[in-house]
Coordinates of C-alpha atoms and ligand atoms in Angstrom, one line a residue:
M1 CA 1.4 0.5 -32.1
F2 CA 0.0 3.8 -30.9
K3 CA -3.5 4.6 -32.0
T4 CA -3.4 7.3 -34.6
Y5 CA -5.8 9.7 -33.0
L6 CA -4.8 12.3 -30.5
C7 CA -6.8 13.1 -27.4
F8 CA -6.8 16.6 -26.1
V9 CA -6.4 17.0 -22.4
I10 CA -7.2 19.6 -19.9
I11 CA -4.8 19.3 -17.0
S12 CA -2.0 21.9 -16.6
S13 CA 0.5 22.9 -19.2
F14 CA 0.9 19.9 -21.5
S15 CA -1.6 19.9 -24.2
Y16 CA -1.9 16.4 -25.7
S17 CA -0.8 12.9 -25.4
E18 CA -1.4 10.0 -27.8
C19 CA -4.0 7.6 -26.6
A20 CA -2.4 4.4 -25.5
R21 CA -3.5 0.9 -24.7
I22 CA -2.5 0.4 -21.1
L23 CA -2.5 -2.9 -19.2
G24 CA -2.8 -2.4 -15.4
A25 CA -2.1 -5.2 -13.0
V26 CA -2.5 -4.9 -9.2
F27 CA -1.8 -8.3 -7.7
T28 CA -2.4 -8.0 -4.0
P29 CA -5.8 -8.9 -2.6
S30 CA -6.0 -6.0 -0.2
Y31 CA -8.3 -3.0 -0.3
S32 CA -5.6 -0.5 0.6
H33 CA -3.3 -1.7 -2.2
Q34 CA -6.0 -1.4 -4.8
V35 CA -7.6 1.8 -3.7
A36 CA -4.3 3.7 -4.1
F37 CA -4.4 3.2 -7.8
Q38 CA -8.0 3.5 -8.6
P39 CA -7.9 7.3 -9.2
I40 CA -5.1 6.6 -11.7
W41 CA -7.1 4.1 -13.7
K42 CA -10.1 6.4 -13.6
E43 CA -8.2 9.5 -14.7
L44 CA -6.3 7.7 -17.5
S45 CA -9.5 6.3 -18.9
L46 CA -11.2 9.6 -18.8
R47 CA -8.3 11.0 -20.8
G48 CA -9.1 8.6 -23.6
H49 CA -6.5 5.9 -22.9
Q50 CA -7.8 2.4 -23.3
L51 CA -7.2 0.5 -20.1
T52 CA -7.4 -3.2 -19.2
V53 CA -6.9 -3.7 -15.5
L54 CA -6.4 -6.9 -13.6
T55 CA -7.6 -6.2 -10.1
T56 CA -9.0 -8.0 -7.0
N57 CA -11.3 -5.0 -6.3
P58 CA -13.0 -3.9 -9.5
L59 CA -14.6 -0.5 -9.5
N60 CA -17.5 -1.7 -11.7
D61 CA -18.1 1.9 -12.8
S62 CA -20.1 1.7 -16.0
S63 CA -19.5 5.4 -16.7
L64 CA -15.9 4.6 -17.3
K65 CA -16.2 3.5 -20.9
N66 CA -12.5 3.0 -21.6
L67 CA -11.8 0.9 -18.5
T68 CA -12.1 -2.9 -18.8
E69 CA -11.6 -4.7 -15.5
I70 CA -10.6 -8.3 -15.1
D71 CA -12.0 -9.4 -11.7
L72 CA -9.5 -11.4 -9.7
S73 CA -11.5 -11.2 -6.4
M74 CA -11.3 -15.0 -6.2
S75 CA -7.8 -14.3 -4.7
Y76 CA -9.5 -13.4 -1.4
D77 CA -10.7 -17.0 -1.1
T78 CA -7.1 -18.1 -1.1
M79 CA -6.3 -15.5 1.6
K80 CA -9.2 -16.9 3.6
A81 CA -8.1 -20.5 3.1
Y82 CA -4.6 -19.6 4.4
K83 CA -6.2 -17.7 7.3
A84 CA -4.3 -14.5 6.3
D85 CA -6.5 -12.4 8.6
E86 CA -5.7 -14.4 11.6
I87 CA -2.0 -14.5 10.7
L88 CA -1.9 -10.7 10.6
S89 CA -4.0 -10.2 13.7
S90 CA -2.6 -12.8 16.1
N91 CA 0.7 -13.2 17.8
N92 CA 0.6 -17.0 18.1
D93 CA 3.6 -17.3 15.9
S94 CA 6.9 -15.4 15.6
V95 CA 7.1 -12.6 13.1
A96 CA 9.2 -14.8 10.8
V97 CA 6.7 -17.6 10.8
R98 CA 3.9 -15.2 10.2
I99 CA 5.7 -13.6 7.2
K100 CA 6.4 -17.1 5.9
K101 CA 2.8 -18.2 6.0
Y102 CA 1.6 -14.9 4.4
M103 CA 4.2 -15.2 1.6
E104 CA 3.0 -18.8 1.0
A105 CA -0.5 -17.5 0.4
L106 CA 0.8 -14.8 -2.0
H107 CA 2.7 -17.4 -3.9
V108 CA -0.4 -19.6 -4.4
I109 CA -2.4 -16.5 -5.4
A110 CA 0.2 -15.5 -8.1
D111 CA -0.2 -18.9 -9.6
K112 CA -4.0 -18.9 -9.5
Q113 CA -4.2 -15.4 -11.0
L114 CA -2.0 -16.5 -13.9
A115 CA -4.2 -19.7 -14.4
H116 CA -7.4 -17.6 -14.4
P117 CA -9.2 -18.2 -17.7
K118 CA -9.6 -14.5 -18.4
V119 CA -5.9 -13.8 -17.7
Q120 CA -4.9 -16.8 -19.9
D121 CA -7.2 -15.3 -22.6
L122 CA -5.5 -11.9 -22.3
L123 CA -2.1 -13.4 -22.5
H124 CA -2.7 -15.5 -25.5
N125 CA -5.0 -13.2 -27.5
K126 CA -2.8 -11.8 -30.2
R127 CA -5.0 -8.7 -30.6
N128 CA -3.8 -7.4 -27.3
D129 CA -1.0 -5.0 -28.5
F130 CA -0.5 -3.0 -25.4
D131 CA 1.7 0.1 -25.3
L132 CA 2.4 0.1 -21.6
L133 CA 2.2 -2.1 -18.5
M134 CA 1.5 -0.5 -15.1
V135 CA 2.1 -3.2 -12.6
E136 CA 2.2 -3.4 -8.8
A137 CA 5.9 -4.0 -8.1
I138 CA 5.8 -5.3 -4.6
Y139 CA 5.3 -9.0 -5.6
P140 CA 7.4 -9.8 -8.6
T141 CA 5.5 -12.2 -10.8
Q142 CA 3.3 -10.0 -12.9
M143 CA 6.2 -7.8 -13.9
A144 CA 6.9 -10.5 -16.5
F145 CA 3.9 -9.3 -18.5
S146 CA 6.3 -6.6 -19.8
W147 CA 8.6 -9.2 -21.3
W148 CA 5.7 -11.3 -22.6
F149 CA 4.1 -8.3 -24.4
N150 CA 7.5 -6.7 -25.1
I151 CA 6.3 -3.3 -23.7
P152 CA 7.8 -0.8 -21.3
F153 CA 6.5 -0.9 -17.7
I154 CA 6.0 1.4 -14.7
G155 CA 6.2 -0.2 -11.3
L156 CA 3.5 0.8 -8.7
I157 CA 3.6 0.5 -4.9
S158 CA 0.8 1.6 -2.6
L159 CA 3.3 2.3 0.2
D160 CA 6.9 3.3 0.3
A161 CA 9.0 0.7 -1.5
P162 CA 10.9 -2.1 0.2
S163 CA 14.6 -1.8 -0.2
R164 CA 14.8 -4.5 -2.9
I165 CA 12.5 -2.5 -5.2
H166 CA 14.3 0.8 -4.4
A167 CA 17.5 -1.0 -5.4
A168 CA 16.0 -2.3 -8.6
V169 CA 15.8 1.3 -10.0
G170 CA 19.1 2.4 -8.5
N171 CA 18.0 4.2 -5.3
P172 CA 20.6 4.0 -2.4
V173 CA 19.4 1.4 0.2
H174 CA 22.1 1.7 2.8
P175 CA 20.5 -0.1 5.8
V176 CA 21.8 2.3 8.4
L177 CA 20.5 5.4 6.6
Y178 CA 17.4 4.0 5.0
P179 CA 16.1 1.0 7.0
D180 CA 13.6 -1.2 5.1
Y181 CA 10.0 -0.1 5.5
D182 CA 9.2 -3.4 7.2
L183 CA 11.2 -2.4 10.2
P184 CA 9.8 -0.3 13.0
F185 CA 12.6 2.2 12.8
D186 CA 12.6 5.9 12.1
K187 CA 15.6 7.9 11.0
N188 CA 18.5 8.3 13.5
L189 CA 18.9 4.6 14.4
T190 CA 20.4 3.5 17.7
F191 CA 23.4 1.2 17.6
G192 CA 21.2 -1.9 18.2
E193 CA 18.8 -0.8 15.4
R194 CA 21.6 -0.4 13.0
V195 CA 22.8 -3.9 13.6
I196 CA 19.2 -5.3 13.2
S197 CA 18.7 -3.2 10.0
T198 CA 22.0 -4.5 8.5
L199 CA 21.2 -8.1 9.3
F200 CA 17.7 -7.8 8.0
H201 CA 19.0 -6.3 4.8
C202 CA 21.4 -9.2 4.3
A203 CA 18.7 -11.7 5.1
M204 CA 16.3 -10.0 2.6
L205 CA 19.0 -10.1 -0.1
L206 CA 19.3 -13.8 0.3
Y207 CA 15.5 -14.4 0.7
T208 CA 14.8 -12.3 -2.4
K209 CA 17.2 -14.2 -4.6
F210 CA 16.9 -17.7 -3.4
R211 CA 13.4 -17.9 -2.2
L212 CA 11.1 -15.2 -3.6
H213 CA 12.5 -14.9 -7.1
A214 CA 13.5 -18.5 -7.4
R215 CA 9.9 -19.6 -6.5
E216 CA 8.2 -17.1 -8.7
E217 CA 10.5 -17.9 -11.6
R218 CA 9.2 -21.5 -11.4
T219 CA 5.6 -20.2 -11.6
L220 CA 6.6 -18.0 -14.6
R221 CA 8.2 -20.9 -16.5
K222 CA 5.0 -22.9 -15.9
Y223 CA 2.9 -20.3 -17.7
F224 CA 5.4 -18.6 -20.1
G225 CA 7.8 -21.4 -21.0
E226 CA 11.4 -22.0 -20.4
D227 CA 12.7 -18.8 -22.1
V228 CA 11.3 -16.4 -19.4
P229 CA 14.2 -14.3 -18.2
P230 CA 15.2 -14.0 -14.5
I231 CA 13.0 -11.6 -12.5
N232 CA 16.1 -9.5 -11.8
E233 CA 16.6 -8.9 -15.5
I234 CA 12.9 -8.1 -16.0
Q235 CA 13.1 -5.6 -13.0
K236 CA 16.0 -3.8 -14.6
N237 CA 13.8 -2.8 -17.5
M238 CA 11.4 -0.9 -15.2
S239 CA 11.0 2.5 -16.9
M240 CA 9.7 4.2 -13.7
L241 CA 8.7 3.4 -10.2
F242 CA 5.7 5.2 -8.6
I243 CA 5.7 5.0 -4.9
N244 CA 3.0 6.2 -2.6
A245 CA 5.5 8.0 -0.4
N246 CA 5.8 11.6 0.3
P247 CA 8.8 13.5 1.9
I248 CA 6.5 15.3 4.3
F249 CA 5.6 11.9 5.9
H250 CA 8.3 9.5 5.0
N251 CA 12.0 9.7 5.6
I252 CA 14.1 12.0 3.4
R253 CA 16.1 9.9 1.1
P254 CA 17.9 10.4 -2.3
L255 CA 15.9 9.0 -5.2
V256 CA 17.0 8.6 -8.9
P257 CA 14.8 10.5 -11.4
A258 CA 13.0 7.4 -12.4
T259 CA 11.3 7.2 -9.0
I260 CA 8.2 9.4 -8.6
Q261 CA 6.7 10.0 -5.2
I262 CA 2.9 10.0 -5.9
G263 CA 2.1 10.0 -2.1
G264 CA 0.4 12.6 0.0
G265 CA -3.2 11.2 -0.1
I266 CA -3.8 10.0 -3.6
H267 CA -6.7 8.0 -2.4
L268 CA -8.4 10.9 -0.6
H269 CA -11.9 12.0 -1.8
E270 CA -14.8 13.9 -0.5
P271 CA -16.5 12.1 2.5
K272 CA -19.4 9.9 1.4
P273 CA -22.6 10.2 3.5
L274 CA -22.8 8.0 6.6
P275 CA -25.5 5.5 7.2
K276 CA -28.4 7.2 9.0
D277 CA -28.0 5.4 12.4
I278 CA -24.3 6.1 12.5
Q279 CA -24.8 9.7 11.7
E280 CA -27.3 10.0 14.5
Y281 CA -25.1 8.1 16.9
L282 CA -22.2 10.5 16.2
D283 CA -24.4 13.6 16.3
N284 CA -25.7 12.4 19.7
S285 CA -22.2 11.9 21.1
S286 CA -22.1 15.4 22.4
D287 CA -19.2 14.6 24.9
G288 CA -17.2 13.3 21.9
F289 CA -16.5 9.9 20.4
I290 CA -13.5 7.8 19.6
Y291 CA -13.2 5.9 16.4
F292 CA -11.5 2.5 16.5
S293 CA -10.6 0.6 13.3
L294 CA -7.7 -1.7 12.4
G295 CA -8.2 -1.3 8.7
T296 CA -9.3 -4.0 6.3
N297 CA -6.5 -6.5 6.6
V298 CA -6.2 -6.8 10.4
K299 CA -9.4 -8.1 11.8
S300 CA -10.5 -6.9 15.3
A301 CA -12.6 -10.0 15.6
A302 CA -9.4 -12.1 15.3
L303 CA -7.5 -10.3 18.1
P304 CA -6.0 -12.5 20.8
P305 CA -8.4 -12.6 23.8
Q306 CA -6.2 -10.9 26.3
I307 CA -5.8 -7.9 24.0
K308 CA -9.5 -7.8 23.3
D309 CA -10.2 -7.8 27.1
A310 CA -7.8 -5.0 27.8
I311 CA -9.5 -3.0 25.0
L312 CA -13.0 -3.6 26.3
Q313 CA -12.1 -2.8 29.9
T314 CA -10.5 0.4 28.9
F315 CA -13.5 1.5 26.8
A316 CA -16.0 0.7 29.6
E317 CA -14.3 3.4 31.8
L318 CA -14.0 6.1 29.2
P319 CA -16.4 9.1 29.3
Y320 CA -16.7 8.9 25.5
N321 CA -18.7 6.9 23.0
I322 CA -16.7 4.4 20.9
L323 CA -17.4 3.5 17.3
W324 CA -15.6 0.3 16.6
K325 CA -15.2 -1.2 13.1
F326 CA -15.7 -4.9 13.9
E327 CA -16.3 -7.8 11.6
D328 CA -18.7 -9.9 13.7
E329 CA -22.3 -9.1 14.8
H330 CA -21.5 -9.2 18.5
I331 CA -18.7 -8.7 21.0
P332 CA -19.2 -10.6 24.2
N333 CA -19.2 -8.2 27.2
K334 CA -19.6 -5.2 25.0
P335 CA -19.8 -2.0 27.2
K336 CA -22.8 0.3 26.7
N337 CA -20.8 3.1 25.2
V338 CA -19.5 1.0 22.4
K339 CA -21.2 0.7 19.0
I340 CA -19.9 -1.8 16.4
V341 CA -20.2 -1.4 12.7
K342 CA -19.0 -3.7 9.9
W343 CA -18.1 -1.1 7.3
L344 CA -18.5 2.6 6.9
P345 CA -17.1 5.5 4.9
Q346 CA -14.1 6.3 7.2
T347 CA -13.4 9.9 6.0
A348 CA -16.9 10.9 7.0
V349 CA -16.3 9.7 10.5
L350 CA -12.9 11.4 10.7
A351 CA -14.5 14.6 9.4
H352 CA -17.3 14.6 12.1
K353 CA -17.1 17.5 14.6
N354 CA -17.5 15.3 17.7
I355 CA -14.5 13.1 17.0
K356 CA -11.8 13.1 19.7
A357 CA -9.3 10.4 18.7
F358 CA -8.7 7.6 16.2
I359 CA -7.3 4.2 17.5
M360 CA -5.7 2.5 14.5
Q361 CA -3.2 0.1 13.1
C362 CA -1.1 2.8 11.4
G363 CA -2.0 1.9 7.9
L364 CA -0.6 4.7 5.7
Q365 CA -3.9 5.7 4.1
S366 CA -5.8 5.9 7.4
M367 CA -3.0 8.0 8.9
E368 CA -3.2 10.4 5.9
E369 CA -6.9 10.7 6.4
A370 CA -6.4 11.5 10.1
I371 CA -3.8 14.1 9.2
V372 CA -6.1 15.9 6.8
Y373 CA -8.9 16.0 9.4
N374 CA -6.5 16.7 12.3
V375 CA -7.6 13.7 14.4
P376 CA -5.0 12.7 17.1
M377 CA -4.1 9.0 16.9
I378 CA -3.3 6.0 19.0
G379 CA -1.1 3.6 17.0
L380 CA -1.4 -0.2 17.4
P381 CA 0.9 -1.5 14.7
F382 CA 0.7 -5.1 13.5
Y383 CA 2.8 -5.8 10.4
G384 CA 4.4 -4.5 7.3
D385 CA 5.0 -0.7 7.2
Q386 CA 2.7 -0.2 10.2
G387 CA 5.6 -0.3 12.7
N388 CA 7.5 2.2 10.7
N389 CA 4.4 4.5 10.3
A390 CA 3.9 4.2 14.1
K391 CA 7.4 5.6 14.6
V392 CA 6.5 8.5 12.4
L393 CA 3.3 9.0 14.4
E394 CA 5.4 9.3 17.5
S395 CA 8.3 11.4 16.2
K396 CA 6.1 13.9 14.5
G397 CA 3.9 14.1 17.6
L398 CA 0.6 13.1 15.9
G399 CA -0.4 10.7 18.6
I400 CA 0.9 7.9 20.8
R401 CA 2.4 4.6 19.7
L402 CA 1.7 1.6 21.8
N403 CA 3.1 -2.0 21.8
T404 CA 0.1 -4.0 20.5
E405 CA 1.3 -7.3 21.8
K406 CA 1.7 -6.0 25.4
L407 CA -1.4 -3.8 25.4
E408 CA -2.6 -3.1 29.0
K409 CA -5.6 -1.3 30.3
N410 CA -3.6 1.5 32.2
T411 CA -1.2 2.4 29.4
F412 CA -4.0 2.3 26.8
S413 CA -6.4 4.4 28.8
N414 CA -3.7 7.0 29.7
A415 CA -2.6 7.2 26.1
I416 CA -6.2 7.9 25.0
L417 CA -6.8 10.5 27.6
T418 CA -3.5 12.2 26.8
V419 CA -4.0 12.6 23.1
I420 CA -7.4 14.0 23.7
S421 CA -6.4 16.5 26.4
D422 CA -3.0 17.7 25.2
T423 CA -3.5 20.2 22.4
K424 CA 0.0 19.7 21.1
Y425 CA -1.2 16.7 19.0
K426 CA -3.8 18.7 17.2
D427 CA -1.4 21.6 16.6
N428 CA 1.2 19.3 15.1
L429 CA -1.5 17.7 12.9
K430 CA -2.6 21.1 11.7
E431 CA 0.9 22.0 10.8
L432 CA 1.5 18.8 8.9
A433 CA -1.9 19.0 7.1
A434 CA -0.8 22.5 5.8
L435 CA 2.4 21.0 4.5
Y436 CA 0.5 18.1 2.9
S437 CA -1.6 20.5 0.8
D438 CA 1.2 22.8 -0.3
H439 CA 2.8 21.3 -3.5
P440 CA 3.2 22.2 -7.1
M441 CA 1.4 19.1 -8.4
S442 CA -0.7 16.5 -6.6
G443 CA 0.3 12.9 -6.5
L444 CA -2.4 12.0 -9.0
E445 CA -1.3 14.8 -11.4
K446 CA 2.3 13.5 -11.2
A447 CA 1.3 10.0 -11.8
I448 CA -0.7 10.9 -14.9
W449 CA 2.0 13.3 -16.2
W450 CA 4.8 10.7 -15.9
T451 CA 2.7 7.9 -17.3
E452 CA 2.0 9.9 -20.5
Y453 CA 5.7 10.8 -20.6
V454 CA 6.6 7.1 -20.6
I455 CA 4.0 6.6 -23.4
R456 CA 5.3 9.5 -25.5
H457 CA 8.9 8.3 -25.3
K458 CA 8.1 4.5 -25.4
G459 CA 9.9 4.0 -22.1
A460 CA 12.4 6.1 -20.1
K461 CA 15.8 4.6 -20.9
H462 CA 17.4 8.0 -20.7
L463 CA 16.5 8.2 -17.0
R464 CA 17.8 4.8 -16.2
S465 CA 20.5 4.9 -13.5
H466 CA 23.9 3.4 -14.2
I467 CA 23.9 2.1 -10.6
I468 CA 21.6 -0.7 -11.8
D469 CA 24.5 -2.2 -13.8
V470 CA 27.3 -1.8 -11.2
P471 CA 28.4 -5.3 -10.6
I472 CA 28.4 -6.6 -7.0
S473 CA 32.2 -7.4 -7.4
S474 CA 32.9 -3.7 -7.3
F475 CA 31.3 -3.7 -3.9
N476 CA 29.3 -0.6 -3.8
C477 CA 29.1 0.1 -0.1
D478 CA 26.3 2.6 -0.4
N479 CA 24.1 0.2 -2.2
F480 CA 24.4 -3.4 -1.1
R481 CA 23.2 -4.5 -4.5
Y482 CA 20.2 -6.7 -5.0
N483 CA 21.0 -7.2 -8.6
N484 CA 23.0 -10.3 -9.0
H485 CA 25.8 -10.1 -11.5
T486 CA 28.6 -12.4 -12.2
Ligands
NAG501 C1 -12.9 7.1 -24.2 O1 -11.8 7.4 -25.1 C2 -12.2 8.2 -26.2 C3 -10.9 8.3 -27.0 O2 -10.1 7.2 -27.0 C4 -12.6 9.5 -25.7 O3 -13.0 10.3 -26.8 C5 -13.8 9.4 -24.8 O4 -14.2 10.6 -24.2 C6 -13.5 8.4 -23.7 N1 -14.8 8.1 -22.9 C7 -14.9 8.2 -21.6 C8 -16.3 8.0 -21.1 O5 -14.0 8.5 -20.9
NAG502 C1 -17.9 -5.3 -8.5 O1 -18.4 -6.5 -9.0 C2 -17.9 -7.7 -8.4 C3 -18.4 -8.9 -9.2 O2 -19.8 -8.8 -9.5 C4 -18.4 -7.7 -6.9 O3 -18.0 -8.9 -6.3 C5 -17.9 -6.5 -6.2 O4 -18.4 -6.4 -4.9 C6 -18.3 -5.2 -7.0 N1 -17.5 -4.1 -6.4 C7 -18.0 -2.9 -6.2 C8 -17.2 -1.9 -5.6 O5 -19.2 -2.6 -6.5
NAG503 C1 -4.1 -18.6 17.8 O1 -4.3 -19.3 19.0 C2 -5.7 -19.3 19.4 C3 -5.9 -19.9 20.8 O2 -4.9 -20.9 20.9 C4 -6.5 -20.0 18.3 O3 -7.9 -20.0 18.6 C5 -6.3 -19.3 17.0 O4 -7.0 -20.0 15.9 C6 -4.8 -19.2 16.6 N1 -4.6 -18.4 15.5 C7 -3.9 -18.8 14.4 C8 -3.7 -17.8 13.3 O5 -3.2 -19.8 14.4
NAG504 C1 20.1 11.0 17.2 O1 20.2 10.2 18.3 C2 21.3 10.6 19.2 C3 21.4 9.5 20.3 O2 20.2 8.8 20.5 C4 20.9 12.0 19.8 O3 22.0 12.4 20.6 C5 20.8 12.9 18.6 O4 20.4 14.2 19.0 C6 19.8 12.4 17.6 N1 19.8 13.3 16.4 C7 18.7 13.7 15.8 C8 18.9 14.6 14.6 O5 17.6 13.5 16.2
NAG505 C1 14.1 -5.3 -21.8 O1 13.7 -4.3 -22.8 C2 14.3 -4.6 -24.0 C3 13.9 -3.4 -24.9 O2 12.5 -3.1 -24.9 C4 13.9 -5.9 -24.6 O3 14.5 -6.1 -25.8 C5 14.3 -7.0 -23.6 O4 13.8 -8.2 -24.0 C6 13.7 -6.7 -22.2 N1 14.2 -7.6 -21.3 C7 13.5 -8.2 -20.4 C8 14.2 -9.2 -19.5 O5 12.3 -8.0 -20.3
NAG506 C1 -30.2 10.3 19.4 O1 -30.8 11.2 20.3 C2 -32.2 11.3 20.1 C3 -32.8 12.3 21.1 O2 -32.2 12.2 22.3 C4 -32.9 9.9 20.3 O3 -34.2 10.0 20.1 C5 -32.2 8.9 19.3 O4 -32.7 7.6 19.6 C6 -30.7 8.9 19.5 N1 -30.1 8.1 18.4 C7 -29.2 7.2 18.6 C8 -28.7 6.5 17.4 O5 -28.6 7.1 19.7

């Protein structure tokens, strides 16, 4: 199966690896999910591996001769049809209802991606003898490609992993010690938080088995036929799990050797130049400016009106300019000191000498950029891991976390002025940034090294944890198994 030639490599001590045919698949239509893995595709292709990558955000880089991308950007249309932006940005519905609506959109997208003519062609073209699958593991459907092509696979997650995926490779997931990343809890839970975490854990166990997996197994049977194994069984074959976590940022937790933490800013790159008018605006902001962005999934334009009003009133009274990443052309009642922009190279803004603070949704990648450039933050978390990241923001003293749904002018304004005037935030950021850059191997180097390891050994069965096969009947208290056994 392996190509017969060898490709000689430059990075660190290992000298060669056989060139492999790699199938990459990153399901989620979200910039932050895709951007975390782009450096890996790029580097593997430059090292002579032949990559075919299913992605919603193709790089379109014609200099990468060994990278073929299958464009699944049509998935964004489904997100739009399901109003995913508004679901994430508004508080009309309860969290449970919002998650339900969002998962419904993902279910439809999984089906549409499998039905896509180019994906169908890939699946049924017998010439596609891949050696390895590297697949986003947060939504389960595409992991079945490993069974279909009968190849080992590496699971990828652009955040820390949810408990159900940690459990799939054998990592302890005790809800009191390691609350799921979806919960806004840090370490050292209060009694109430322990109860919530445990109930959430049990609910997710049931949801995963009876809803998520059951529904995706129906999709899989539709495209792969009746013999497709249960998702649980497919997951148990995962050779390795790469998570975009990092013990400097995330909670300390025990991990089996098949889990590799590739976090610590894998997506970071040199700042790209700013558009001329923005550069001039920031240069002119000699009293300082504040950067406000809620990332690419939460839309500022879709914020509930009372929150938008509180924000605008606060900004109007601040002695700083505000650069706001906003999706529409206009904001009604926009104060004079606010400039809106649809899209911009964020790292260049954070690297600017006049920046005072960053108001953000607590997306992991944005937080890492702010850490590297020592910019104090105001956290307005919305969904997913953002609540958890906001807790880290607070506990590590990198800024102030606010309750997004109850945002008021006074608290908002006080928080902004505090993070700007109190130097402790910047000191903490400097200390953390120093820890971030002090490591034996970067996240990208680890990802490449372990990928080629799995290629060399045709999987990593010798690193597979026996915990994966412990039956639920022997009730393993430390692990609340997700793997259903009889
Ligand atoms: C593509 O892969 C081949 C070997 O498979 C390698 O020699 C070549 O340098 C690679 N090209 C680029 C542009 O990465
Ligand atoms: C890549 O190409 C697709 C399809 O032509 C386009 O929609 C997308 O914006 C391009 N992406 C980049 C980063 O250039
Ligand atoms: C939330 O409610 C507002 C006002 O009632 C409405 O305009 C908006 O479309 C709703 N958003 C969603 C996602 O249902
Ligand atoms: C954990 O929380 C308890 C009670 O809230 C507190 O007394 C204790 O000091 C905390 N421990 C750590 C390590 O933060
Ligand atoms: C797991 O891997 C083994 C060995 O590669 C293979 O025979 C088996 O079919 C795989 N099972 C699933 C469910 O993918
Ligand atoms: C920046 O300041 C210069 C000089 O005061 C002025 O001419 C220019 O219009 C300003 N640019 C922006 C974008 O505000």
